[in-house]
Coordinates of C-alpha atoms (C1' of nucleotides) in Angstrom, one line a residue:
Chain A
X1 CA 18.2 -20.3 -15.1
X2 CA 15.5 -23.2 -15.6
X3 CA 12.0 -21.8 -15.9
X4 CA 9.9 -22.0 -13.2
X5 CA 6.7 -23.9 -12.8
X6 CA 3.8 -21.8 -14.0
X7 CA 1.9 -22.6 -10.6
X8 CA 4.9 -21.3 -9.3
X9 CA 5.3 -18.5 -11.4
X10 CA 1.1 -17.5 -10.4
X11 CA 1.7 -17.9 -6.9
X12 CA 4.6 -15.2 -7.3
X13 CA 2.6 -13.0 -8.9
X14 CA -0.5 -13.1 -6.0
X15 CA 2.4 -13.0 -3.3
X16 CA 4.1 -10.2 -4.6
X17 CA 0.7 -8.5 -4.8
X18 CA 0.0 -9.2 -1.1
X19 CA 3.3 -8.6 0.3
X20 CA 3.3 -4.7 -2.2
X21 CA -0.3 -4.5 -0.4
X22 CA -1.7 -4.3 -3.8
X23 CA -4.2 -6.6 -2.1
X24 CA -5.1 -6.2 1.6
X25 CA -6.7 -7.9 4.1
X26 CA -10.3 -9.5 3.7
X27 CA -9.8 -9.0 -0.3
X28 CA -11.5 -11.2 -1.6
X29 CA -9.3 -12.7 -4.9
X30 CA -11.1 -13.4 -8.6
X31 CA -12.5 -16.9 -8.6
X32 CA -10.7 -19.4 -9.6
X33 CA -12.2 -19.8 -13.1
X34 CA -12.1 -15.9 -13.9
X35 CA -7.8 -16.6 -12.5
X36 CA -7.8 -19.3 -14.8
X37 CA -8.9 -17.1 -17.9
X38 CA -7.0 -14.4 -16.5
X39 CA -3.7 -16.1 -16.8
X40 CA -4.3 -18.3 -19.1
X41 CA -3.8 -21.6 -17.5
X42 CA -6.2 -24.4 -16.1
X43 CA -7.9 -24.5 -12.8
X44 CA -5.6 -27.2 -11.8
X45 CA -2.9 -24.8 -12.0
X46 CA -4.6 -21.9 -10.5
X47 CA -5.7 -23.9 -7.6
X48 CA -1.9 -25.2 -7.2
X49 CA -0.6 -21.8 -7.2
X50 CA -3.6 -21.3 -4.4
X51 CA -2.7 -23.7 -2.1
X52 CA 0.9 -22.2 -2.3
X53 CA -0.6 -19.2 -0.6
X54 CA -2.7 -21.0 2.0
X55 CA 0.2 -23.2 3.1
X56 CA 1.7 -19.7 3.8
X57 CA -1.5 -18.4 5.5
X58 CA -1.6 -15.4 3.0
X59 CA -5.1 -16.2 1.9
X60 CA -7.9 -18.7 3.0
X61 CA -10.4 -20.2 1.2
X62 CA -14.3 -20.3 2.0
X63 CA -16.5 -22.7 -0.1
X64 CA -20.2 -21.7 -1.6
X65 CA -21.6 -18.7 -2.9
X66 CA -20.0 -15.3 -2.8
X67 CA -17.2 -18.2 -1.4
X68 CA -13.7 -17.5 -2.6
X69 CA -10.1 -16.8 -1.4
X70 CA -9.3 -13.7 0.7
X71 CA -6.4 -12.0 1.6
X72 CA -5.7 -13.5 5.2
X73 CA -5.7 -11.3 8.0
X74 CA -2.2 -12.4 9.6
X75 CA -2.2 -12.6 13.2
X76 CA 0.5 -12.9 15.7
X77 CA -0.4 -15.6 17.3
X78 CA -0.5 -18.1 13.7
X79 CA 2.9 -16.1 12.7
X80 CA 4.5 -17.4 15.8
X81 CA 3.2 -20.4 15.8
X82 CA 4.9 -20.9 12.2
X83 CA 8.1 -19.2 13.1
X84 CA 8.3 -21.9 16.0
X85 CA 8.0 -25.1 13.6
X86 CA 10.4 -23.2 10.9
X87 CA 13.0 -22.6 13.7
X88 CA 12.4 -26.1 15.0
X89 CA 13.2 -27.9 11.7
X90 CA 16.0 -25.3 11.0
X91 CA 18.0 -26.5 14.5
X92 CA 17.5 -30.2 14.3
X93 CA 18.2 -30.3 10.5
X94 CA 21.2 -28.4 10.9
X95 CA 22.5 -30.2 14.1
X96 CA 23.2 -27.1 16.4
X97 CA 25.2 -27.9 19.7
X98 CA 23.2 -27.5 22.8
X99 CA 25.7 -24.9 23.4
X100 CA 24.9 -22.5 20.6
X101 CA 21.1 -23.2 20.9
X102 CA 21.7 -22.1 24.6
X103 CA 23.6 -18.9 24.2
X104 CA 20.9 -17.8 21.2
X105 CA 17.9 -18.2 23.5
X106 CA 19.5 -16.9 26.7
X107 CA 21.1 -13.9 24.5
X108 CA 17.3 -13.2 23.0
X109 CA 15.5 -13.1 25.8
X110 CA 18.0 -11.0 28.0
X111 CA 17.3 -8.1 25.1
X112 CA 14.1 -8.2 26.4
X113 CA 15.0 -7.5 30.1
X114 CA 15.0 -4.1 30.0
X115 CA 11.9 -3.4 28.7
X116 CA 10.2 -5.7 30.3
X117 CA 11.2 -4.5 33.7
X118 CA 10.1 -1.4 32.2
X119 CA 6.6 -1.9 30.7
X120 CA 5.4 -4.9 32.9
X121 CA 2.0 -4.4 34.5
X122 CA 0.5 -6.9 37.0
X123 CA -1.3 -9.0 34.7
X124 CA 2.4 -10.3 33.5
X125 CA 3.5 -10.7 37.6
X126 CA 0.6 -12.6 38.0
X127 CA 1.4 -14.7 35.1
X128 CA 4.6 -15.7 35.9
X129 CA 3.5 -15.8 39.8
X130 CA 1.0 -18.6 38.6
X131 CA 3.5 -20.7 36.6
X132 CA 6.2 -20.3 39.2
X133 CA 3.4 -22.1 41.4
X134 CA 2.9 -24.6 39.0
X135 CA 6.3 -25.3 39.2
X136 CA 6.7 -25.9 42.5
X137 CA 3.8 -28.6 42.7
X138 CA 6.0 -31.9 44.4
X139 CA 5.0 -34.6 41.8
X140 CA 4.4 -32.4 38.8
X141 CA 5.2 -34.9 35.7
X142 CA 8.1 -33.8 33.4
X143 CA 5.9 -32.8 30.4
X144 CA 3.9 -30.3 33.0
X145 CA 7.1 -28.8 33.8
X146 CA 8.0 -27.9 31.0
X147 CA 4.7 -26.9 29.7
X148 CA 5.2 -24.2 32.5
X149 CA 8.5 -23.6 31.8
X150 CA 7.5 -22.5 28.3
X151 CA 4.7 -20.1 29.6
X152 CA 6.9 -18.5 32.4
X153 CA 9.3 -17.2 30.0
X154 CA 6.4 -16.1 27.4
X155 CA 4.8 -14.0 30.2
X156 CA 8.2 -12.6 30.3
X157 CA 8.6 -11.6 26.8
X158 CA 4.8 -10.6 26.6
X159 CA 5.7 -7.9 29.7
X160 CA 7.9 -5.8 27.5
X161 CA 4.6 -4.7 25.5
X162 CA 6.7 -4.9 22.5
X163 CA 4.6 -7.7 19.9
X164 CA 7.6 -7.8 17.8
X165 CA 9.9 -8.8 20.8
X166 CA 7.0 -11.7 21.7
X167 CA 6.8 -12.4 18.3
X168 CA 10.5 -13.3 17.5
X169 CA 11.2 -14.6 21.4
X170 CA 8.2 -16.7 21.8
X171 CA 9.5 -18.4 18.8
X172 CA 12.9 -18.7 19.2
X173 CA 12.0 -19.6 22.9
X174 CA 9.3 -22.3 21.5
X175 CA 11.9 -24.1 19.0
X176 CA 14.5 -24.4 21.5
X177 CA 12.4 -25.8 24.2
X178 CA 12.7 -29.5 22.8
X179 CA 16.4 -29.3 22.8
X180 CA 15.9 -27.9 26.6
X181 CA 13.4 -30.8 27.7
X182 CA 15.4 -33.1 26.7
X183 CA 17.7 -32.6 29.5
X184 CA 15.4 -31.8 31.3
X185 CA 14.1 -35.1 31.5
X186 CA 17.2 -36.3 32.6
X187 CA 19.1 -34.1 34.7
X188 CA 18.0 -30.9 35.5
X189 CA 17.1 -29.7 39.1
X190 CA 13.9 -27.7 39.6
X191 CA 15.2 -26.8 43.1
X192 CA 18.0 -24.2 41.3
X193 CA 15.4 -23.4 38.2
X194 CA 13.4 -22.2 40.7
X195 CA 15.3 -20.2 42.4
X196 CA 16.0 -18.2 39.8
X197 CA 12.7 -18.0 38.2
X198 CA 11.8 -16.3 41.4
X199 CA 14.6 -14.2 41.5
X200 CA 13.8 -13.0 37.9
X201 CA 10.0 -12.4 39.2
X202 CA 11.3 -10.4 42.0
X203 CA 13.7 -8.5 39.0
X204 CA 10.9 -7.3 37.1
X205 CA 8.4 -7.0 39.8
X206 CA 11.3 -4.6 41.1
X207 CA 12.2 -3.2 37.6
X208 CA 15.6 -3.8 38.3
X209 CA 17.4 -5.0 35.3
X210 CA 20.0 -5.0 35.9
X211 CA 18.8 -8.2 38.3
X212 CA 16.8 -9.8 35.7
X213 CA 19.6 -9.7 33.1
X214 CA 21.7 -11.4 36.1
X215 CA 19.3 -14.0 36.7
X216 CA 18.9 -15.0 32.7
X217 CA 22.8 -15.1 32.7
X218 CA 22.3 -17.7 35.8
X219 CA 20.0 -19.6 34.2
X220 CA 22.1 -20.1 31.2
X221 CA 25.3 -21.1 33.1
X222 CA 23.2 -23.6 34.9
X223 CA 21.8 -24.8 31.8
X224 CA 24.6 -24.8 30.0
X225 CA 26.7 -26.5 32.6
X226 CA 23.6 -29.2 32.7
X227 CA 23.8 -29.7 29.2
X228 CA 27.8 -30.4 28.9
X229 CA 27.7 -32.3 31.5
X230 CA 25.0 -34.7 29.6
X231 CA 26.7 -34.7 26.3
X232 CA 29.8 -35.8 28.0
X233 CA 28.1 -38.5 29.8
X234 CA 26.8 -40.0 26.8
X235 CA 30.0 -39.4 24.8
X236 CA 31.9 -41.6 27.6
X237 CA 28.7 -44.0 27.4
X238 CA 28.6 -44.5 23.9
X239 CA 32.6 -44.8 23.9
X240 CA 32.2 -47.4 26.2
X241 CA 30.0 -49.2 24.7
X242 CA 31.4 -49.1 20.8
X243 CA 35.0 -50.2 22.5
Chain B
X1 CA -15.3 -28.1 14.1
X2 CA -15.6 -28.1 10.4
X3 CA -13.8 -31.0 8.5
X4 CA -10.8 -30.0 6.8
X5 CA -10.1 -30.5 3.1
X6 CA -8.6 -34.0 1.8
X7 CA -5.7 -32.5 0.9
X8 CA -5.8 -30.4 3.7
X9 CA -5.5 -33.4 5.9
X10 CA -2.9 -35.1 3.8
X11 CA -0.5 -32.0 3.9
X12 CA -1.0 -32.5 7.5
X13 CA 0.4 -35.8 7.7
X14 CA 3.5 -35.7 5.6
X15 CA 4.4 -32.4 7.4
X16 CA 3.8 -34.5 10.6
X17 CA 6.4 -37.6 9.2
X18 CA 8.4 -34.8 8.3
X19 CA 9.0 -32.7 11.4
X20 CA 9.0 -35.7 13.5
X21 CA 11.9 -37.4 11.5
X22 CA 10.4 -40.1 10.3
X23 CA 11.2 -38.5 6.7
X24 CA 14.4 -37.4 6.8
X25 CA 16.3 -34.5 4.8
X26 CA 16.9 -36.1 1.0
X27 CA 14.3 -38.8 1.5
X28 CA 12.5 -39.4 -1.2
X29 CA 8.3 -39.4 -0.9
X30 CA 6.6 -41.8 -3.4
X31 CA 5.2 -40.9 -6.0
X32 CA 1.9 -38.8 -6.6
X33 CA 0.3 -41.7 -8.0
X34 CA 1.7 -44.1 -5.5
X35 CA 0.6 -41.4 -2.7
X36 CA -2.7 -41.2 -4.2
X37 CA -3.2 -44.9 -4.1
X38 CA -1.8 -44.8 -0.4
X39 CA -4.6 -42.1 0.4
X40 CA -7.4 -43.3 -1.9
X41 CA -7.3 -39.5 -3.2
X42 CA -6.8 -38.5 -6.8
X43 CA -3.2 -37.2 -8.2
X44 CA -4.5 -33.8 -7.8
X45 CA -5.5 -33.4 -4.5
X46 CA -2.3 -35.0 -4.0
X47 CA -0.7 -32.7 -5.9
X48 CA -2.3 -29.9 -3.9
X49 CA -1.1 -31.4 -0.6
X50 CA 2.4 -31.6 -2.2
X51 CA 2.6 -28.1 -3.3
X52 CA 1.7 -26.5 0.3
X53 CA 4.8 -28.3 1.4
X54 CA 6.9 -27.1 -1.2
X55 CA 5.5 -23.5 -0.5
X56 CA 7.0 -24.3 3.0
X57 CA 10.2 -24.9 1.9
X58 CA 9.5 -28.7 3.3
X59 CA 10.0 -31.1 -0.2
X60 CA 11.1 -29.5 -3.8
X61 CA 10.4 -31.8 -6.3
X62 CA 12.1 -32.8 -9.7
X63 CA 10.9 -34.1 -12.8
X64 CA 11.7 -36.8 -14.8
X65 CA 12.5 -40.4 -14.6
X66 CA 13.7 -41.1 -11.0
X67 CA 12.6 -37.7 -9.8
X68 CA 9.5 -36.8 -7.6
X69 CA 9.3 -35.3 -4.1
X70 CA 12.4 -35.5 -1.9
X71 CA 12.1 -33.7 1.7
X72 CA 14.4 -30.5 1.4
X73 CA 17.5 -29.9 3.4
X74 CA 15.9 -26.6 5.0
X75 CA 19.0 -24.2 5.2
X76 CA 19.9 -21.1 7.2
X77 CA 19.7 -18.2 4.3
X78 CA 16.3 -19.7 3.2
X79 CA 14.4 -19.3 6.1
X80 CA 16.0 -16.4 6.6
X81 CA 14.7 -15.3 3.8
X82 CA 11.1 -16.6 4.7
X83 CA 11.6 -15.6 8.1
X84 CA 11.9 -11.9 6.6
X85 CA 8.8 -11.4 4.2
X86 CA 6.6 -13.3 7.0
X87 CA 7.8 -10.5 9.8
X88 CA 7.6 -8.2 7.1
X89 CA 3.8 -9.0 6.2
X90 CA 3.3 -9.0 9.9
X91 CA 4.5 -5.6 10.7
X92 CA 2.4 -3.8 8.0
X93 CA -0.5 -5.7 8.2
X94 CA -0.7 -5.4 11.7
X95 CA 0.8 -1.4 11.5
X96 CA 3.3 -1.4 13.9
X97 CA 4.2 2.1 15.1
X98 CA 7.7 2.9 14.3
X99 CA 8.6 3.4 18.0
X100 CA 7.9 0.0 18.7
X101 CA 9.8 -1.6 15.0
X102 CA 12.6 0.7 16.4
X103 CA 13.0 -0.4 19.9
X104 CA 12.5 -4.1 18.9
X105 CA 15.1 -4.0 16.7
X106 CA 17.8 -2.2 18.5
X107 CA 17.1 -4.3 21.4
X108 CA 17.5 -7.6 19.4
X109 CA 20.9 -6.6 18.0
X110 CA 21.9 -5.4 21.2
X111 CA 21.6 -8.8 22.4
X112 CA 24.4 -9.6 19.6
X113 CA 26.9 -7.4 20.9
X114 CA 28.6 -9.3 24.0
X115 CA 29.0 -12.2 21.8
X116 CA 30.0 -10.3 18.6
X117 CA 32.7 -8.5 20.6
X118 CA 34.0 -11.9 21.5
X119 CA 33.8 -14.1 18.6
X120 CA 34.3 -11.9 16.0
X121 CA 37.4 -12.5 13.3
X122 CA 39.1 -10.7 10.6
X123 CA 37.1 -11.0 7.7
X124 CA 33.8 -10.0 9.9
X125 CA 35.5 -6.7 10.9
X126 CA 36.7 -6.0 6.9
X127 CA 33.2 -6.8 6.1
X128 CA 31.9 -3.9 8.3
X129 CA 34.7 -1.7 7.4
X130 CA 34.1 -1.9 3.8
X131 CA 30.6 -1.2 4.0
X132 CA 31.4 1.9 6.2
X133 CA 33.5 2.7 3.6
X134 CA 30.4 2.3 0.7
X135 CA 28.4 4.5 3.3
X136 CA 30.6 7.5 3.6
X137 CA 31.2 7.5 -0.6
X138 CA 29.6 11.2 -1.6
X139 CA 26.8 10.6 -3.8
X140 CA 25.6 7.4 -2.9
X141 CA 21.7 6.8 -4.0
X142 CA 19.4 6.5 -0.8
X143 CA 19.1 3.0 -2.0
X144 CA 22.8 2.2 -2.0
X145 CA 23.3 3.6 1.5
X146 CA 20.1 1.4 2.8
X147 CA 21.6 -1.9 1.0
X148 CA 24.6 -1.0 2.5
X149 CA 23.4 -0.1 6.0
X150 CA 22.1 -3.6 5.9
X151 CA 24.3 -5.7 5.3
X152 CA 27.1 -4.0 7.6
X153 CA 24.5 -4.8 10.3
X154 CA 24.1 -8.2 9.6
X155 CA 28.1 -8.7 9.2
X156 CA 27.7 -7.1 12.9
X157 CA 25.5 -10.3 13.8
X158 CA 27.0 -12.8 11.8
X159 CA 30.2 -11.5 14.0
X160 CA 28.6 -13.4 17.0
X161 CA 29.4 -16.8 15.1
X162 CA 25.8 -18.0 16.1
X163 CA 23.5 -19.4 13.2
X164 CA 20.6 -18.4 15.0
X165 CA 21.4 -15.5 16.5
X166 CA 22.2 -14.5 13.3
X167 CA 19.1 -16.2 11.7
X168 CA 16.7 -14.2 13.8
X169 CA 18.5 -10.9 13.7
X170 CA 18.8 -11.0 10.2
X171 CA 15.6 -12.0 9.5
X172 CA 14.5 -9.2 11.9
X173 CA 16.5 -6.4 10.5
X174 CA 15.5 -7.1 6.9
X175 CA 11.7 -7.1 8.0
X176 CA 12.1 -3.8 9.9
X177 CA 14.4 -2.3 6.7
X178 CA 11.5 -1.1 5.0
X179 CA 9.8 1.2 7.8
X180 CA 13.8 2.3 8.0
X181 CA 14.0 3.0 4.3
X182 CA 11.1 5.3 4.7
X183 CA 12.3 7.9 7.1
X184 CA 16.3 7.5 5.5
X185 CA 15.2 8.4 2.1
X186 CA 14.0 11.5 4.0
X187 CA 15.4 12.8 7.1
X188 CA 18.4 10.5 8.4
X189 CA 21.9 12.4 8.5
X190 CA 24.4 10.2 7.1
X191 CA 26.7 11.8 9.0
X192 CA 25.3 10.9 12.6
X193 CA 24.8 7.4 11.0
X194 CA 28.1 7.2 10.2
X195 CA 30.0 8.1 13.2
X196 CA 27.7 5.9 14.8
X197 CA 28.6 2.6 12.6
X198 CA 32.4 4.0 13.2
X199 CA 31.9 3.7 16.8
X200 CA 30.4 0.5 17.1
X201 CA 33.0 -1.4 14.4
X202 CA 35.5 0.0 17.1
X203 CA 33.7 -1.2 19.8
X204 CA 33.5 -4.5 18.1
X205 CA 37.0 -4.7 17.2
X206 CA 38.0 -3.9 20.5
X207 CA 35.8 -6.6 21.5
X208 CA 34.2 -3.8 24.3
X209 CA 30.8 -5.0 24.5
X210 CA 29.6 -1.9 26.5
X211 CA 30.9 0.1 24.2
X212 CA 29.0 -1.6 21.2
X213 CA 25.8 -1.3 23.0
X214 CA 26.1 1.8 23.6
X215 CA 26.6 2.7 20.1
X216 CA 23.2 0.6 19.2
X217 CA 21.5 2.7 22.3
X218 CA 23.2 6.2 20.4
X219 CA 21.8 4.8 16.9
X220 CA 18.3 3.9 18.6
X221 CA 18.1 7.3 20.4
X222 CA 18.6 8.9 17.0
X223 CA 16.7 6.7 14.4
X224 CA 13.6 7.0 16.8
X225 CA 14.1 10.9 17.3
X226 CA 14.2 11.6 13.5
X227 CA 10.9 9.0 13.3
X228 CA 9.0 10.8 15.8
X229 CA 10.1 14.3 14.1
X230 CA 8.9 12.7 10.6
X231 CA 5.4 11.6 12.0
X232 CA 4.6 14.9 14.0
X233 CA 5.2 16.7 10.8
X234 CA 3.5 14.2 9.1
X235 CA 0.1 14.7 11.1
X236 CA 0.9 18.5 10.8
X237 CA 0.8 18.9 7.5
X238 CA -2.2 16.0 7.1
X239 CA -4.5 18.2 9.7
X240 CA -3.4 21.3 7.8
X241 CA -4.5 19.8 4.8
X242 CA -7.8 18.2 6.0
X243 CA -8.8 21.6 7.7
Chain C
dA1 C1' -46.2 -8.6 7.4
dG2 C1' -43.2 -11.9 9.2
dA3 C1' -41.3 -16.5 10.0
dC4 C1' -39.9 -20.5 7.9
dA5 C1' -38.9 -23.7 4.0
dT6 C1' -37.2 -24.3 -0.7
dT7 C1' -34.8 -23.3 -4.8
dT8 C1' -31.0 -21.4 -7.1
dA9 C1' -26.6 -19.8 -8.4
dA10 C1' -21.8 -19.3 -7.5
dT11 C1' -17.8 -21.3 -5.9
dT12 C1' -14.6 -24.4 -4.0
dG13 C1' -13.3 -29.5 -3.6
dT14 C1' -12.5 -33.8 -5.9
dC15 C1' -12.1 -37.2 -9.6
dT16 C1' -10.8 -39.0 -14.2
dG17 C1' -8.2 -39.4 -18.1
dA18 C1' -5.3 -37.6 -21.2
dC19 C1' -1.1 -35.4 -23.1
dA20 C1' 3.3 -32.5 -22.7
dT21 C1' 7.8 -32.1 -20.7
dT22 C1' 11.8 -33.4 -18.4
dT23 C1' 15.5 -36.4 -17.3
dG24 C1' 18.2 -40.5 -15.9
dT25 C1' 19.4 -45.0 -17.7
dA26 C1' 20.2 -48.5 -20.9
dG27 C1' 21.3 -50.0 -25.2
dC28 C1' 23.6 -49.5 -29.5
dA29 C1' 26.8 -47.8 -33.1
dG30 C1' 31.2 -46.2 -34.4
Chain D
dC1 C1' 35.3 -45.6 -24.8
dT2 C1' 32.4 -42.0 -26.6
dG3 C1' 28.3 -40.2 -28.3
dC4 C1' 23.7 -40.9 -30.0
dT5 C1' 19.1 -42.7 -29.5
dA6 C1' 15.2 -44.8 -27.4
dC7 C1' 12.8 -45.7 -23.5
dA8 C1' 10.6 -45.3 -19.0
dA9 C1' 9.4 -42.9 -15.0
dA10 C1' 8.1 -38.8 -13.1
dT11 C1' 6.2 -34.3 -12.7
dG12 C1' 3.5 -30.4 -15.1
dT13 C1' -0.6 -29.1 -17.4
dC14 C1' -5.1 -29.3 -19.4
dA15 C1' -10.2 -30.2 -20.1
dG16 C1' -14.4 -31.6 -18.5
dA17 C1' -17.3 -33.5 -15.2
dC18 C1' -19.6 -34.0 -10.7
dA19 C1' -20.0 -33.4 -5.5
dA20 C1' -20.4 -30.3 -1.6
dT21 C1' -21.2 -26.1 0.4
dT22 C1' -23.2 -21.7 1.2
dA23 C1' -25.4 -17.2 0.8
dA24 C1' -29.0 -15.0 -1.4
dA25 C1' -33.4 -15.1 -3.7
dT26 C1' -37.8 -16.9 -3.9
dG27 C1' -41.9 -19.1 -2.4
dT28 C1' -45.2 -20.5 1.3
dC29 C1' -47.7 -20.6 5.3
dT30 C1' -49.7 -18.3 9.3

DNA sequence: AGACATTTAATTGTCTGACATTTGTAGCAG
DNA sequence: CTGCTACAAATGTCAGACAATTAAATGTCT
């Protein structure tokens, strides 16, 4: 066991008394000279140990008198937008098949069918009413597309009420959309997408679940069935052309 | 729009090279005094830069000759592990009702169970079984029985063979574990929990997905009974007191 | 008294230069 | 060939200084 950094070992400390709620929100932490004292190291280290904790948006920092760092007040919103980038790295360092990638997203967001049909209101119909518009625009580019494609599945996930279930979906949903654009650049036909985006409108609008379960299985055969067909397009392609 | 810090800004960048590939997994980043020349900063604000993205998980550095900064290889059990304090944080900062923790969570691992059912193997279903087995030993400490009620569930997701299915799950169960904890170590029926955990390892070895999901919906229906019993008689007894 | 300008003090952000510590590599001795 | 030593290249830490920012206190004019 090699021991740790002491900017490491400071930035524990704080975390652990964040996480324990030992310090809440808006606290407002010693200065960093009176931290310095306090654990006997330099500002340099202090400040190190700081910036730990900012990059993980448990505190933030505010310059000038009666300045300081304070306890972050972590919203959703910045949560998901982390989770997105984490999940992001995670699938494209570690090489998932569009396959898996596809069966995780489809799975996730059918959990959220149910209560979704059950807790939408008609903020969320108009939502996805407005996207599905979007969508059907003749010479929308690519990137607007998908843009849309994104937000129609959010509204979705944001009809179940739940902010957990947007929290973990949005992301998931979010880090998976490169791998999905990127056949969708290529291949995929709005005409079918569509279709069932509208049928999964008419689910929920209905609060039939059953229905809107149907639909995201639909959507992941299709997409699914897109995808092989690319990778084994580009398999015979590059076959080809290393022969 | 305020101007961000320096090193702010230069965290901004090499997370930027990072995510978009142009720094791949085992590079290795120059040197702080090599990046501080590059940036026209001093080694430590460079140094602060470098230790947000280490806090990230993005670079771990190594001393001595030949070391420095090399981007990490970002793997599934550490961001798990991230994933877990950041949803954690979330939830209790944000004081989710235990209704909502509930339903969220049954309704994620539901999502689990067609796929679990058909890829599971062996050594997932001994995984389970043994744990059940930990779970019906007679004086087992409240903590035990919670370690233990973990980790059969996330043998459960790890069943479905999917990285990220099994990534977010976990991640999600281990946030909501702690708001779990707190009505087990006081009202849950081991028992109920039990025959529950029996049914769904049957389900799951029978690879009967309906069956499976309807254990989750059994174990939901009953975790969120004996929550809402534990708050009512929580406000009870606090409007006694305060009256 | 009230509005506005100025000073002040506290605090973070940055720089400089130094030294301590760690660790791979090369050279040397046996 | 093995083991020891010395070296060099990094990161880790420290001390002290100055710049920039900001809220509060103070002063000034009407």
């Amino acid at each position: 066991m090699s021991k740790p950094d002491l900017s490491t070992e400071i930035a524990r400390t704080l975390r652990e008394d964040i996480v324990a709620g030992r310090l809440v929100a808006d606290d407002r932490l010693p200065s960093e000279a009176d931290l310095a004292e306090q654990y006997g190291a330099s500002r340099a280290t202090i400040r190190e140990a700081l910036k730990r904790l900012a990059a993980q948006n448990l505190i933030r920092t505010q310059r000038g008198a009666f300045g300081g760092a304070f306890v972050a007040r972590l919203d959703w919103a910045e949560a998901q937008a982390q989770h997105a980038t984490m999940s992001t790295l995670l699938i494209s360092m570690n090489e998932v098949d569009f396959a898996t990638a596809c069966h995780a997203r489809f799975a996730l967001e059918r959990a959220c069918a149910a209560t979704a049909c059950q807790n939408r209101e008609a903020a969320h119909l108009d939502r996805m009413r407005a996207e599905l518009s979007i969508q059907a625009r003749p010479g929308l580019s690519d990137e607007a597309f998908c843009a849309s494609d994104v937000t129609f599945h959010r509204a979705f996930v944001d009809a179940t009420a739940n902010p957990i279930l947007s929290y973990q979906l949005a992301g998931a949903i979010e880090a998976l959309q490169p791998l999905m654009n990127m056949i969708t650049y290529t291949a995929r036909s709005r005409d079918e997408i569509l279709r069932i985006h509208g049928d999964l409108l008419h689910a929920v609008e209905a609060r039939d679940a059953a229905a809107a379960e149907a639909a995201l299985t639909r959507l992941e055969t299709y997409t699914t069935g897109v995808g092989e067909g690319l990778i084994l397009s580009r398999h015979a392609a590059r076959s080809g052309q290393s022969a």
